[in-house]
């Protein structure tokens, strides 16, 4: 909305300077064009998704619930104070008379655990579960961020595919027009015309499919940010040299094992299972409680009227469990199995972290080499296309050779763009598994993107089109 107001203000100033009059509909069309020229970057979508992605919001809500349950468990260790009052209207019938009277009773009671292993271990378990919830929220947030980046570059790749298909179609159509002109002068074979025509028709069908894929990829972005994404997406700048991570793989693995939020979450889950097991064993332990109470009443035995009295008492109660039908021992065995399962889940996540960190690191490094190789392949393919077209003009090569050269050139363009997107995505995944994916990481990647909204996949090296 702010952008619309700025565009409208600029339009009004321009009209004032030139003295021209315009209708409301024309101003609206100018605003629409300006919005289409607006470019949205990864950082802006990240901030929107952080506030709109249901997975992220649900994860932080669960973390808050776990913190509240920790406070609930702490309350079980603190003094429990209760008060009660009773007002009675009594009627007493005797052989000689009938009497009605009122009685009142007030009481205040305080109970405090002196030793209760079950309550203490429940509190320790709740603390571990609260920390587990916090790390789970961080892990889901990091995974959602990588998913957003992946969808962002999938959307870019879909637009690249559409633009490259359109550019290849224009280039192939241009060659088809040349062939038709030569064929009319009986200087080309009909097979050349048919081959190029078939390729143009195939590209027309591919263009329709590519347009549908662009819309699908935009809808996948809208699913995360909660609104339609109509703006142009910022593309990777050409003046940025993408480089592999400087640290060695072992350093990234050590960092991931020390800081990965999913691994930290499972570590706290194991600590919670251990506390639960200790609490289960505490069912065999005695408990010691302190009780303080005060009573004021004017009701005597059998609710008979009596002089008002105050009664204050302090007591220490000991409860020793003797036999509960074997339920306590069964619960301990079940909790022991739960702790074993938590240990195995922790080991499973640890192995996954090592595997994913290694995969992201190696893929990011290989992507840098692929970018370099794809750039060289594109330069060679462009030269091959120029040579093929010139050779066709002199009758050295046929139309099929030109068609193949053009096709190879645009495949090289696709490979180069895909290699760049794969590198950025894997670099974010590497930081995600290492526990270092943050807003600053997204901001660093966002610097690599051009924000003018005018970059196009087929722009580079396509002046001849």
Coordinates of C-alpha atoms in Angstrom, one line a residue:
X1 CA 0.0 0.0 0.0
X2 CA 2.9 2.4 0.8
X3 CA 4.4 1.6 -2.6
X4 CA 1.1 2.4 -4.3
X5 CA 1.0 5.8 -2.5
X6 CA 4.5 6.6 -3.5
X7 CA 3.9 5.7 -7.1
X8 CA 0.7 7.8 -7.1
X9 CA 2.5 10.8 -5.7
X10 CA 5.2 10.6 -8.3
X11 CA 2.6 10.3 -11.1
X12 CA 0.8 13.4 -9.8
X13 CA 4.0 15.4 -9.6
X14 CA 4.8 14.5 -13.2
X15 CA 1.4 15.5 -14.4
X16 CA 1.7 18.9 -12.6
X17 CA 5.1 19.6 -14.2
X18 CA 3.9 18.8 -17.7
X19 CA 0.5 20.3 -17.3
X20 CA -1.2 17.2 -18.8
X21 CA -4.6 15.9 -17.6
X22 CA -5.2 12.2 -17.1
X23 CA -8.2 10.2 -16.2
X24 CA -8.6 8.0 -13.0
X25 CA -8.4 4.9 -15.1
X26 CA -5.1 5.9 -16.7
X27 CA -3.6 6.7 -13.3
X28 CA -4.7 3.2 -12.1
X29 CA -3.0 1.6 -15.1
X30 CA 0.2 3.5 -14.3
X31 CA 0.1 2.2 -10.7
X32 CA -0.4 -1.4 -11.9
X33 CA 2.6 -1.2 -14.1
X34 CA 4.7 0.1 -11.3
X35 CA 3.6 -2.7 -9.0
X36 CA 4.6 -5.3 -11.7
X37 CA 8.1 -3.6 -11.9
X38 CA 8.5 -3.9 -8.1
X39 CA 10.9 -6.7 -7.1
X40 CA 10.6 -8.7 -4.0
X41 CA 13.7 -10.4 -2.4
X42 CA 14.3 -13.4 -0.3
X43 CA 14.7 -11.3 2.8
X44 CA 11.2 -9.8 2.5
X45 CA 9.5 -13.1 2.0
X46 CA 11.5 -14.5 4.9
X47 CA 10.1 -11.8 7.2
X48 CA 6.6 -12.4 5.9
X49 CA 6.8 -16.1 6.3
X50 CA 8.1 -15.8 9.8
X51 CA 4.8 -14.1 10.7
X52 CA 2.5 -16.1 8.5
X53 CA 3.8 -19.6 8.1
X54 CA 1.5 -21.9 10.1
X55 CA 4.3 -24.4 10.8
X56 CA 6.5 -21.8 12.4
X57 CA 3.6 -20.2 14.4
X58 CA 2.5 -23.6 15.7
X59 CA 6.1 -24.6 16.7
X60 CA 6.5 -21.5 18.8
X61 CA 3.1 -21.9 20.3
X62 CA 4.1 -25.4 21.4
X63 CA 7.3 -24.0 22.8
X64 CA 5.3 -21.5 24.8
X65 CA 3.0 -24.2 26.1
X66 CA 6.0 -26.2 27.3
X67 CA 7.3 -23.2 29.2
X68 CA 3.9 -22.8 30.8
X69 CA 3.9 -26.5 31.8
X70 CA 7.3 -26.0 33.4
X71 CA 5.8 -23.2 35.5
X72 CA 2.9 -25.4 36.4
X73 CA 5.3 -28.1 37.6
X74 CA 7.2 -25.6 39.7
X75 CA 3.9 -24.6 41.3
X76 CA 3.6 -28.2 42.6
X77 CA 6.8 -27.7 44.7
X78 CA 5.7 -24.4 46.2
X79 CA 3.4 -24.0 49.3
X80 CA -0.2 -24.9 48.6
X81 CA -2.6 -22.6 50.6
X82 CA -6.3 -23.0 50.7
X83 CA -9.1 -21.4 52.7
X84 CA -12.7 -22.4 53.3
X85 CA -15.7 -21.2 55.2
X86 CA -19.0 -22.8 56.2
X87 CA -22.2 -21.1 57.3
X88 CA -25.0 -23.3 58.7
X89 CA -28.6 -22.8 59.8
X90 CA -29.5 -25.5 62.2
X91 CA -32.8 -26.5 63.8
X92 CA -32.9 -28.9 66.8
X93 CA -36.0 -30.6 67.9
X94 CA -36.1 -32.0 71.5
X95 CA -39.0 -33.5 73.5
X96 CA -39.5 -30.3 75.4
X97 CA -38.5 -27.6 72.9
X98 CA -37.5 -26.6 69.3
X99 CA -34.4 -24.5 68.9
X100 CA -32.9 -22.8 65.8
X101 CA -29.4 -21.4 65.7
X102 CA -26.5 -20.4 63.2
X103 CA -22.9 -21.7 63.2
X104 CA -19.9 -20.5 61.4
X105 CA -16.6 -22.1 60.6
X106 CA -13.4 -20.7 58.9
X107 CA -10.2 -22.5 58.1
X108 CA -6.9 -21.8 56.4
X109 CA -4.5 -24.6 55.5
X110 CA -0.9 -24.6 54.2
X111 CA 0.8 -27.7 52.8
X112 CA 4.5 -27.8 51.8
X113 CA 6.5 -30.7 50.4
X114 CA 9.6 -31.3 52.4
X115 CA 10.6 -34.3 50.5
X116 CA 8.7 -35.6 47.4
X117 CA 10.9 -37.2 44.8
X118 CA 8.0 -37.6 42.3
X119 CA 7.1 -33.9 42.4
X120 CA 10.8 -32.9 42.1
X121 CA 11.5 -35.1 39.1
X122 CA 8.3 -34.0 37.4
X123 CA 9.7 -30.4 37.6
X124 CA 13.0 -31.6 36.2
X125 CA 11.2 -33.3 33.4
X126 CA 9.2 -30.2 32.6
X127 CA 12.3 -28.1 32.4
X128 CA 13.9 -30.5 29.9
X129 CA 10.6 -30.6 27.9
X130 CA 10.5 -26.8 27.8
X131 CA 14.1 -26.7 26.4
X132 CA 13.2 -29.4 23.9
X133 CA 10.2 -27.3 22.7
X134 CA 12.4 -24.3 22.2
X135 CA 15.0 -26.2 20.2
X136 CA 12.2 -27.9 18.2
X137 CA 10.8 -24.5 17.3
X138 CA 14.2 -23.3 16.2
X139 CA 14.7 -26.4 14.1
X140 CA 11.3 -26.1 12.4
X141 CA 12.0 -22.4 11.8
X142 CA 15.3 -23.3 10.2
X143 CA 13.7 -26.0 8.1
X144 CA 10.9 -23.7 7.0
X145 CA 13.5 -21.1 6.0
X146 CA 15.4 -23.6 3.8
X147 CA 12.0 -24.6 2.4
X148 CA 11.2 -21.0 1.6
X149 CA 14.5 -20.5 -0.2
X150 CA 14.0 -23.7 -2.1
X151 CA 10.6 -22.6 -3.3
X152 CA 11.9 -19.2 -4.1
X153 CA 14.6 -20.6 -6.4
X154 CA 12.2 -23.1 -7.8
X155 CA 10.0 -20.2 -8.8
X156 CA 13.0 -18.4 -10.3
X157 CA 13.9 -21.6 -12.2
X158 CA 10.3 -21.9 -13.5
X159 CA 10.5 -18.3 -14.8
X160 CA 13.9 -19.0 -16.2
X161 CA 12.5 -22.0 -18.0
X162 CA 9.7 -19.9 -19.5
X163 CA 11.9 -17.1 -20.6
X164 CA 14.5 -19.5 -22.1
X165 CA 11.9 -21.4 -24.0
X166 CA 10.5 -18.2 -25.4
X167 CA 14.0 -17.0 -26.3
X168 CA 14.8 -20.3 -27.9
X169 CA 11.5 -20.2 -29.8
X170 CA 12.3 -16.8 -31.1
X171 CA 15.7 -17.9 -32.2
X172 CA 14.4 -21.1 -33.8
X173 CA 11.6 -19.1 -35.5
X174 CA 14.2 -16.7 -36.9
X175 CA 16.1 -19.6 -38.4
X176 CA 12.9 -21.1 -39.7
X177 CA 12.1 -17.9 -41.5
X178 CA 15.5 -18.0 -43.1
X179 CA 15.0 -21.6 -44.2
X180 CA 11.6 -20.9 -45.6
X181 CA 13.1 -18.0 -47.6
X182 CA 15.8 -20.2 -48.9
X183 CA 13.4 -23.0 -49.6
X184 CA 11.2 -20.7 -51.7
X185 CA 14.3 -20.1 -53.8
X186 CA 15.0 -23.8 -53.9
X187 CA 18.2 -23.4 -51.9
X188 CA 17.2 -25.5 -48.9
X189 CA 15.6 -28.9 -48.4
X190 CA 12.1 -29.5 -47.3
X191 CA 13.4 -31.7 -44.4
X192 CA 15.2 -28.7 -42.9
X193 CA 11.9 -26.7 -43.0
X194 CA 10.0 -29.6 -41.4
X195 CA 12.6 -30.1 -38.7
X196 CA 12.6 -26.5 -37.6
X197 CA 8.9 -26.2 -37.8
X198 CA 8.5 -29.3 -35.6
X199 CA 10.9 -27.7 -33.1
X200 CA 9.0 -24.4 -33.1
X201 CA 5.7 -26.3 -32.4
X202 CA 7.3 -28.3 -29.6
X203 CA 8.6 -25.1 -28.0
X204 CA 5.1 -23.6 -28.2
X205 CA 3.7 -26.6 -26.3
X206 CA 6.6 -26.4 -23.8
X207 CA 5.9 -22.7 -23.3
X208 CA 2.3 -23.4 -22.3
X209 CA 3.5 -26.0 -19.8
X210 CA 6.2 -23.6 -18.5
X211 CA 3.6 -20.9 -17.9
X212 CA 1.6 -23.3 -15.8
X213 CA 4.7 -24.2 -13.8
X214 CA 5.4 -20.6 -13.1
X215 CA 1.9 -20.2 -11.6
X216 CA 2.3 -23.4 -9.5
X217 CA 5.6 -22.3 -8.1
X218 CA 4.1 -18.9 -7.2
X219 CA 1.3 -20.6 -5.4
X220 CA 3.8 -22.6 -3.4
X221 CA 5.4 -19.4 -2.3
X222 CA 2.0 -18.0 -1.4
X223 CA 1.3 -21.0 0.8
X224 CA 4.2 -19.9 3.1
X225 CA 3.7 -16.1 3.1
X226 CA -0.1 -16.1 3.2
X227 CA -0.6 -13.9 0.2
X228 CA -0.4 -14.0 -3.6
X229 CA 3.2 -13.3 -4.7
X230 CA 2.7 -11.2 -7.8
X231 CA 6.0 -9.1 -7.7
X232 CA 9.1 -9.9 -9.8
X233 CA 11.5 -12.1 -7.9
X234 CA 15.0 -10.7 -7.4
X235 CA 17.6 -12.7 -9.3
X236 CA 21.2 -13.6 -8.5
X237 CA 23.5 -10.8 -9.5
X238 CA 26.0 -11.4 -12.3
X239 CA 28.8 -9.5 -10.5
X240 CA 28.8 -11.8 -7.5
X241 CA 31.4 -14.6 -7.4
X242 CA 29.9 -17.5 -5.6
X243 CA 32.6 -19.3 -3.6
X244 CA 32.6 -22.6 -1.6
X245 CA 32.6 -22.5 2.2
X246 CA 36.2 -21.9 3.4
X247 CA 36.2 -24.3 6.4
X248 CA 36.9 -28.0 6.1
X249 CA 34.1 -30.6 6.3
X250 CA 35.3 -31.8 9.8
X251 CA 34.8 -28.3 11.2
X252 CA 31.2 -28.1 9.9
X253 CA 30.4 -31.5 11.3
X254 CA 31.8 -30.6 14.7
X255 CA 29.8 -27.3 14.6
X256 CA 26.7 -29.2 13.7
X257 CA 27.0 -31.7 16.5
X258 CA 27.5 -28.9 19.0
X259 CA 24.8 -26.6 17.8
X260 CA 22.2 -28.3 15.6
X261 CA 18.8 -27.5 17.2
X262 CA 17.3 -30.9 16.2
X263 CA 20.1 -32.7 18.0
X264 CA 19.7 -30.4 21.0
X265 CA 16.0 -31.1 21.0
X266 CA 16.6 -34.9 21.2
X267 CA 19.3 -34.4 23.9
X268 CA 16.7 -32.6 26.0
X269 CA 14.1 -35.3 25.2
X270 CA 16.5 -37.8 26.6
X271 CA 17.1 -35.7 29.7
X272 CA 13.3 -35.5 30.1
X273 CA 13.0 -39.3 29.8
X274 CA 15.7 -39.8 32.3
X275 CA 13.9 -37.4 34.8
X276 CA 10.6 -39.3 34.2
X277 CA 12.4 -42.6 35.0
X278 CA 13.7 -41.1 38.2
X279 CA 10.3 -39.9 39.0
X280 CA 8.8 -43.3 38.4
X281 CA 11.3 -44.9 40.8
X282 CA 10.4 -42.1 43.2
X283 CA 7.0 -43.9 43.6
X284 CA 8.8 -46.4 45.9
X285 CA 10.2 -43.5 48.0
X286 CA 8.5 -42.1 51.1
X287 CA 7.2 -38.5 51.0
X288 CA 7.4 -35.9 53.8
X289 CA 5.0 -33.0 54.0
X290 CA 4.5 -30.0 56.4
X291 CA 0.9 -29.0 57.2
X292 CA -0.2 -25.8 59.0
X293 CA -3.8 -25.0 59.6
X294 CA -5.9 -22.5 61.5
X295 CA -9.6 -22.9 62.4
X296 CA -12.2 -20.5 63.9
X297 CA -15.6 -22.0 64.7
X298 CA -18.6 -21.8 67.0
X299 CA -19.9 -25.3 66.1
X300 CA -19.3 -28.1 68.5
X301 CA -19.8 -31.8 68.3
X302 CA -22.6 -32.9 66.0
X303 CA -22.9 -29.3 64.9
X304 CA -24.2 -28.3 68.3
X305 CA -23.7 -24.6 69.3
X306 CA -20.6 -23.9 71.3
X307 CA -18.5 -21.0 72.4
X308 CA -16.4 -19.6 69.6
X309 CA -12.9 -21.1 69.6
X310 CA -9.6 -20.8 67.5
X311 CA -7.6 -23.9 66.8
X312 CA -4.0 -23.8 65.3
X313 CA -2.0 -26.8 64.4
X314 CA 1.2 -27.8 62.8
X315 CA 2.0 -31.3 61.7
X316 CA 4.5 -33.3 59.7
X317 CA 3.2 -36.1 57.7
X318 CA 5.1 -39.1 56.4
X319 CA 3.6 -41.3 53.6
X320 CA 5.4 -44.6 52.9
X321 CA 4.2 -46.6 49.9
X322 CA 4.1 -50.3 50.6
X323 CA 2.2 -52.0 47.8
X324 CA 0.3 -50.6 44.8
X325 CA -0.5 -53.8 43.0
X326 CA 2.7 -53.8 41.0
X327 CA 1.7 -50.7 39.1
X328 CA 4.7 -48.6 40.2
X329 CA 7.2 -51.3 39.1
X330 CA 5.4 -51.7 35.8
X331 CA 5.6 -47.9 35.2
X332 CA 9.3 -47.9 36.0
X333 CA 9.9 -50.6 33.3
X334 CA 7.8 -48.7 30.8
X335 CA 9.8 -45.5 31.5
X336 CA 13.0 -47.4 31.1
X337 CA 11.9 -48.5 27.7
X338 CA 11.0 -44.9 26.9
X339 CA 14.5 -43.7 27.8
X340 CA 16.0 -46.4 25.6
X341 CA 13.9 -45.2 22.8
X342 CA 15.0 -41.6 23.4
X343 CA 18.6 -42.7 23.3
X344 CA 18.1 -44.4 20.0
X345 CA 16.3 -41.4 18.6
X346 CA 19.1 -39.2 19.7
X347 CA 21.6 -41.4 17.9
X348 CA 19.5 -41.5 14.8
X349 CA 19.3 -37.7 14.7
X350 CA 23.0 -37.4 15.3
X351 CA 23.7 -39.7 12.3
X352 CA 21.2 -37.7 10.2
X353 CA 22.9 -34.4 11.1
X354 CA 26.3 -35.8 10.1
X355 CA 24.9 -37.1 6.9
X356 CA 23.0 -34.0 5.9
X357 CA 25.9 -31.7 6.8
X358 CA 28.3 -33.8 4.7
X359 CA 25.8 -33.9 1.8
X360 CA 25.2 -30.1 1.9
X361 CA 28.9 -29.3 2.2
X362 CA 29.9 -31.6 -0.7
X363 CA 27.0 -30.5 -2.9
X364 CA 27.8 -26.8 -2.2
X365 CA 31.4 -27.3 -3.2
X366 CA 30.5 -29.3 -6.3
X367 CA 28.0 -26.6 -7.3
X368 CA 30.8 -24.0 -7.4
X369 CA 32.6 -26.2 -9.9
X370 CA 29.4 -26.8 -11.8
X371 CA 28.9 -23.0 -12.0
X372 CA 32.4 -22.6 -13.5
X373 CA 32.0 -25.5 -15.9
X374 CA 28.5 -24.4 -16.9
X375 CA 29.7 -20.8 -17.6
X376 CA 32.5 -22.2 -19.8
X377 CA 30.0 -24.5 -21.5
X378 CA 27.7 -21.6 -22.2
X379 CA 30.4 -19.5 -23.7
X380 CA 31.3 -22.4 -26.0
X381 CA 27.7 -23.1 -26.9
X382 CA 27.2 -19.4 -27.8
X383 CA 30.2 -19.5 -30.1
X384 CA 29.0 -22.8 -31.6
X385 CA 25.6 -21.2 -32.3
X386 CA 27.2 -18.2 -34.0
X387 CA 29.5 -20.5 -36.0
X388 CA 26.6 -22.8 -37.0
X389 CA 24.5 -19.9 -38.2
X390 CA 27.3 -18.5 -40.3
X391 CA 28.2 -21.9 -41.6
X392 CA 24.6 -22.3 -42.7
X393 CA 24.7 -19.1 -44.6
X394 CA 27.6 -20.4 -46.6
X395 CA 26.1 -23.8 -47.0
X396 CA 28.6 -25.6 -44.8
X397 CA 26.1 -27.0 -42.3
X398 CA 22.5 -27.8 -42.6
X399 CA 19.5 -26.5 -40.5
X400 CA 19.6 -29.5 -38.2
X401 CA 23.1 -28.5 -37.1
X402 CA 21.9 -25.0 -36.4
X403 CA 18.9 -26.3 -34.5
X404 CA 21.2 -28.5 -32.3
X405 CA 23.5 -25.6 -31.6
X406 CA 20.7 -23.4 -30.5
X407 CA 19.2 -26.1 -28.3
X408 CA 22.6 -26.8 -26.7
X409 CA 23.1 -23.1 -26.0
X410 CA 19.8 -22.8 -24.1
X411 CA 20.5 -26.0 -22.2
X412 CA 23.8 -24.5 -21.1
X413 CA 21.9 -21.5 -19.9
X414 CA 19.6 -23.6 -17.9
X415 CA 22.4 -25.6 -16.4
X416 CA 24.2 -22.4 -15.3
X417 CA 21.2 -21.0 -13.6
X418 CA 20.3 -24.3 -11.9
X419 CA 23.9 -24.6 -10.6
X420 CA 23.7 -21.2 -9.1
X421 CA 20.3 -21.9 -7.4
X422 CA 21.6 -25.3 -6.2
X423 CA 24.6 -23.6 -4.6
X424 CA 22.7 -21.1 -2.7
X425 CA 20.1 -23.6 -1.5
X426 CA 22.8 -26.1 -0.4
X427 CA 24.7 -23.3 1.4
X428 CA 21.6 -22.4 3.4
X429 CA 21.0 -26.1 4.1
X430 CA 24.6 -26.4 5.3
X431 CA 24.0 -23.5 7.7
X432 CA 20.7 -25.0 8.8
X433 CA 22.3 -28.3 9.8
X434 CA 25.2 -26.5 11.5
X435 CA 22.8 -24.6 13.6
X436 CA 23.9 -21.3 12.2
X437 CA 20.9 -20.3 10.0
X438 CA 19.6 -17.0 11.2
X439 CA 18.2 -13.7 9.8
X440 CA 21.8 -12.5 9.2
X441 CA 22.4 -15.6 7.0
X442 CA 19.3 -14.7 4.9
X443 CA 20.4 -11.1 4.7
X444 CA 23.9 -12.2 3.5
X445 CA 22.3 -14.3 0.7
X446 CA 19.8 -11.5 -0.1
X447 CA 22.8 -9.2 -0.9
X448 CA 23.6 -11.6 -3.8
X449 CA 20.2 -10.8 -5.4
X450 CA 19.5 -7.9 -7.8
X451 CA 16.6 -5.8 -6.7
X452 CA 15.7 -3.8 -9.8
X453 CA 13.2 -6.4 -10.9
X454 CA 14.4 -6.2 -14.5
X455 CA 16.9 -9.1 -14.7
X456 CA 15.9 -11.9 -17.1
X457 CA 17.3 -15.3 -17.5
X458 CA 17.9 -15.0 -21.2
X459 CA 19.3 -11.5 -21.1
X460 CA 23.0 -12.4 -20.7
X461 CA 24.6 -13.1 -24.1
X462 CA 21.4 -12.8 -26.0
X463 CA 21.9 -9.5 -27.8
X464 CA 21.6 -11.3 -31.2
X465 CA 18.0 -12.2 -30.4

